[in-house]
Each structure stands twice: as structure tokens, then as C-alpha cells.
PDB file of C-alpha atoms in Angstrom:
ATOM      1  CA  UNK C   1      76.423  58.563 120.913  1.00 72.00           C
ATOM      2  CA  UNK C   2      75.628  57.674 117.319  1.00 79.00           C
ATOM      3  CA  UNK C   3      76.061  54.293 115.985  1.00 87.00           C
ATOM      4  CA  UNK C   4      77.647  55.560 112.814  1.00 91.00           C
ATOM      5  CA  UNK C   5      80.379  57.673 111.714  1.00 91.00           C
ATOM      6  CA  UNK C   6      79.498  61.243 111.546  1.00 93.00           C
ATOM      7  CA  UNK C   7      80.727  63.482 108.688  1.00 90.00           C
ATOM      8  CA  UNK C   8      80.798  67.109 109.784  1.00 91.00           C
ATOM      9  CA  UNK C   9      81.677  68.902 106.584  1.00 85.00           C
ATOM     10  CA  UNK C  10      84.303  66.243 105.648  1.00 87.00           C
ATOM     11  CA  UNK C  11      82.308  64.215 103.179  1.00 84.00           C
ATOM     12  CA  UNK C  12      81.920  64.937  99.405  1.00 89.00           C
ATOM     13  CA  UNK C  13      81.624  68.499  98.114  1.00 92.00           C
ATOM     14  CA  UNK C  14      78.004  68.270  97.613  1.00 95.00           C
ATOM     15  CA  UNK C  15      77.472  67.025 101.216  1.00 95.00           C
ATOM     16  CA  UNK C  16      79.704  69.900 102.588  1.00 95.00           C
ATOM     17  CA  UNK C  17      77.661  72.601 100.741  1.00 96.00           C
ATOM     18  CA  UNK C  18      74.417  71.226 101.902  1.00 97.00           C
ATOM     19  CA  UNK C  19      75.729  70.915 105.459  1.00 97.00           C
ATOM     20  CA  UNK C  20      76.895  74.314 105.518  1.00 97.00           C
ATOM     21  CA  UNK C  21      73.410  75.731 104.616  1.00 97.00           C
ATOM     22  CA  UNK C  22      71.911  73.303 107.191  1.00 97.00           C
ATOM     23  CA  UNK C  23      74.255  74.801 109.843  1.00 96.00           C
ATOM     24  CA  UNK C  24      73.414  78.414 108.881  1.00 97.00           C
ATOM     25  CA  UNK C  25      69.676  77.523 109.318  1.00 94.00           C
ATOM     26  CA  UNK C  26      69.858  75.714 112.634  1.00 93.00           C
ATOM     27  CA  UNK C  27      72.942  77.523 114.191  1.00 95.00           C
ATOM     28  CA  UNK C  28      74.654  74.103 114.399  1.00 96.00           C
ATOM     29  CA  UNK C  29      74.982  70.950 112.203  1.00 96.00           C
ATOM     30  CA  UNK C  30      72.344  68.379 113.778  1.00 96.00           C
ATOM     31  CA  UNK C  31      73.837  64.879 114.099  1.00 95.00           C
ATOM     32  CA  UNK C  32      71.186  63.382 111.668  1.00 96.00           C
ATOM     33  CA  UNK C  33      72.661  65.530 108.807  1.00 97.00           C
ATOM     34  CA  UNK C  34      76.241  64.553 109.792  1.00 96.00           C
ATOM     35  CA  UNK C  35      75.282  60.923 109.608  1.00 95.00           C
ATOM     36  CA  UNK C  36      74.147  61.487 105.983  1.00 95.00           C
ATOM     37  CA  UNK C  37      77.260  63.556 105.274  1.00 94.00           C
ATOM     38  CA  UNK C  38      79.389  60.966 103.501  1.00 93.00           C
ATOM     39  CA  UNK C  39      76.742  60.742 100.550  1.00 95.00           C
ATOM     40  CA  UNK C  40      75.780  64.316  99.146  1.00 95.00           C
ATOM     41  CA  UNK C  41      73.389  62.690  96.753  1.00 97.00           C
ATOM     42  CA  UNK C  42      71.469  60.942  99.590  1.00 97.00           C
ATOM     43  CA  UNK C  43      71.680  64.147 101.763  1.00 97.00           C
ATOM     44  CA  UNK C  44      70.391  66.174  98.923  1.00 98.00           C
ATOM     45  CA  UNK C  45      67.378  63.751  98.109  1.00 98.00           C
ATOM     46  CA  UNK C  46      66.727  63.707 101.938  1.00 98.00           C
ATOM     47  CA  UNK C  47      66.501  67.608 102.018  1.00 97.00           C
ATOM     48  CA  UNK C  48      64.361  67.756  99.079  1.00 98.00           C
ATOM     49  CA  UNK C  49      61.954  65.115 100.439  1.00 98.00           C
ATOM     50  CA  UNK C  50      61.732  67.250 103.474  1.00 95.00           C
ATOM     51  CA  UNK C  51      61.082  70.301 101.470  1.00 95.00           C
ATOM     52  CA  UNK C  52      58.285  68.566  99.284  1.00 97.00           C
ATOM     53  CA  UNK C  53      56.437  66.553 101.776  1.00 97.00           C
ATOM     54  CA  UNK C  54      53.492  68.492 102.976  1.00 95.00           C
ATOM     55  CA  UNK C  55      54.224  71.402 100.655  1.00 95.00           C
ATOM     56  CA  UNK C  56      50.726  72.464 100.839  1.00 97.00           C
ATOM     57  CA  UNK C  57      50.431  72.444 104.606  1.00 97.00           C
ATOM     58  CA  UNK C  58      51.186  75.504 106.771  1.00 96.00           C
ATOM     59  CA  UNK C  59      54.346  75.195 108.990  1.00 96.00           C
ATOM     60  CA  UNK C  60      52.399  74.685 112.010  1.00 97.00           C
ATOM     61  CA  UNK C  61      50.318  71.631 110.811  1.00 97.00           C
ATOM     62  CA  UNK C  62      53.445  70.179 109.197  1.00 97.00           C
ATOM     63  CA  UNK C  63      55.278  70.514 112.533  1.00 97.00           C
ATOM     64  CA  UNK C  64      52.333  68.884 114.551  1.00 98.00           C
ATOM     65  CA  UNK C  65      52.287  65.982 112.254  1.00 98.00           C
ATOM     66  CA  UNK C  66      56.041  65.561 112.609  1.00 98.00           C
ATOM     67  CA  UNK C  67      55.681  65.663 116.335  1.00 98.00           C
ATOM     68  CA  UNK C  68      52.863  63.302 116.336  1.00 97.00           C
ATOM     69  CA  UNK C  69      54.512  60.634 114.141  1.00 97.00           C
ATOM     70  CA  UNK C  70      57.806  60.967 115.866  1.00 97.00           C
ATOM     71  CA  UNK C  71      55.898  60.236 119.138  1.00 96.00           C
ATOM     72  CA  UNK C  72      54.227  57.022 117.942  1.00 95.00           C
ATOM     73  CA  UNK C  73      57.092  55.677 116.066  1.00 96.00           C
ATOM     74  CA  UNK C  74      59.326  56.181 119.198  1.00 95.00           C
ATOM     75  CA  UNK C  75      62.067  58.443 117.711  1.00 96.00           C
ATOM     76  CA  UNK C  76      63.151  60.387 120.543  1.00 96.00           C
ATOM     77  CA  UNK C  77      65.673  62.347 118.332  1.00 96.00           C
ATOM     78  CA  UNK C  78      63.032  63.464 115.892  1.00 97.00           C
ATOM     79  CA  UNK C  79      60.407  64.083 118.686  1.00 97.00           C
ATOM     80  CA  UNK C  80      62.731  66.426 120.359  1.00 97.00           C
ATOM     81  CA  UNK C  81      63.775  68.139 117.248  1.00 97.00           C
ATOM     82  CA  UNK C  82      60.349  68.636 115.943  1.00 97.00           C
ATOM     83  CA  UNK C  83      58.850  69.546 119.407  1.00 98.00           C
ATOM     84  CA  UNK C  84      61.360  72.474 119.471  1.00 97.00           C
ATOM     85  CA  UNK C  85      60.649  73.513 115.846  1.00 96.00           C
ATOM     86  CA  UNK C  86      56.888  73.331 116.740  1.00 98.00           C
ATOM     87  CA  UNK C  87      57.592  75.692 119.622  1.00 98.00           C
ATOM     88  CA  UNK C  88      59.529  78.101 117.433  1.00 96.00           C
ATOM     89  CA  UNK C  89      56.539  78.102 114.998  1.00 96.00           C
ATOM     90  CA  UNK C  90      54.262  79.372 117.727  1.00 97.00           C
ATOM     91  CA  UNK C  91      52.544  76.058 118.648  1.00 98.00           C
ATOM     92  CA  UNK C  92      51.681  75.714 122.334  1.00 98.00           C
ATOM     93  CA  UNK C  93      52.551  72.951 124.703  1.00 98.00           C
ATOM     94  CA  UNK C  94      48.852  72.142 124.784  1.00 98.00           C
ATOM     95  CA  UNK C  95      48.646  71.630 120.957  1.00 98.00           C
ATOM     96  CA  UNK C  96      51.638  69.515 120.907  1.00 98.00           C
ATOM     97  CA  UNK C  97      50.192  67.331 123.570  1.00 98.00           C
ATOM     98  CA  UNK C  98      46.838  67.210 121.837  1.00 98.00           C
ATOM     99  CA  UNK C  99      48.492  66.120 118.504  1.00 97.00           C
ATOM    100  CA  UNK C 100      50.340  63.277 120.446  1.00 97.00           C
ATOM    101  CA  UNK C 101      47.181  62.359 121.949  1.00 97.00           C
ATOM    102  CA  UNK C 102      45.424  61.973 118.718  1.00 97.00           C
ATOM    103  CA  UNK C 103      48.622  59.961 117.327  1.00 97.00           C
ATOM    104  CA  UNK C 104      48.533  57.666 120.146  1.00 96.00           C
ATOM    105  CA  UNK C 105      44.818  57.107 119.835  1.00 97.00           C
ATOM    106  CA  UNK C 106      45.222  56.369 116.152  1.00 96.00           C
ATOM    107  CA  UNK C 107      48.253  54.098 116.774  1.00 96.00           C
ATOM    108  CA  UNK C 108      46.129  52.042 119.563  1.00 96.00           C
ATOM    109  CA  UNK C 109      43.161  51.672 116.929  1.00 96.00           C
ATOM    110  CA  UNK C 110      45.408  50.832 114.145  1.00 95.00           C
ATOM    111  CA  UNK C 111      47.161  48.154 116.362  1.00 95.00           C
ATOM    112  CA  UNK C 112      43.686  46.787 117.610  1.00 96.00           C
ATOM    113  CA  UNK C 113      42.364  46.484 114.061  1.00 96.00           C
ATOM    114  CA  UNK C 114      45.461  44.842 112.536  1.00 95.00           C
ATOM    115  CA  UNK C 115      45.623  42.258 115.419  1.00 97.00           C
ATOM    116  CA  UNK C 116      41.925  41.481 115.073  1.00 96.00           C
ATOM    117  CA  UNK C 117      42.017  41.549 111.351  1.00 96.00           C
ATOM    118  CA  UNK C 118      38.979  43.816 111.158  1.00 94.00           C
ATOM    119  CA  UNK C 119      37.260  44.340 107.868  1.00 93.00           C
ATOM    120  CA  UNK C 120      37.336  47.612 106.058  1.00 91.00           C
ATOM    121  CA  UNK C 121      33.653  48.453 106.430  1.00 92.00           C
ATOM    122  CA  UNK C 122      33.726  52.441 106.729  1.00 91.00           C
ATOM    123  CA  UNK C 123      34.100  53.858 103.333  1.00 90.00           C
ATOM    124  CA  UNK C 124      35.133  57.329 102.389  1.00 88.00           C
TER     125      UNK C 124
END
């Protein structure tokens, strides 16, 4: 159960129009977009951000990044959503697992280095 009110095509006109497009795309209206449905400007900006982020990446790469980041940040909602989209994009379970492994490895190294105040001695 969401911890906020969900607006299923009952917010402002802009939000309703965007939600209708999202519903056509997914076949239903995911709760995340219902939670944003009270503010069409915010919903619009989040959709534009989603489209603009990784614009130069192919769909598979972008979805693998979404899965990996969702896994290490602990967002089960995003992880399940992007795992489904990754599979729909033709990504295999093995590739998804590999991406999560790399993200987990980087998260472990990041936390280790932050905790010990490691110096930035490797330059690009």
C-alpha cells in the first residue's frame, strides 16, 4: 500500500493527459505515476527526465543500468519494474544478474573507500 494518496487520472488536466499516455504505453497506470498525478508539471518534468537521461544509450544498456542502480539503492518497486522492462528488451536473466553483481561490487568498494577515507590516487 502506498504511503501517499494516489491520483488515477483525477489530478489536473496536464497530469490526466500524461497518465493516459503512460497507461497506453504500459497497459495500466503504475502506482508511481499515480503518486505524481496531483501535479502535472512535476509529472511532466519526471517524464522528460526519464526520456533525456541516457539518451545516447541503447535501450538494453539503459535498462541494465536502471536494474543495477535499483538493486543497490534498495528500491524493490523500481527493481521489479526495470527487471520486467529489461526482459522485454531482450536482456537475459544472466545479463541482469551480471549487472547486479557489478553494481553490488561497486557499492561494496564505494562504502569501503568512503569509510576509510581513501585518497583519490587513480586518475583518469
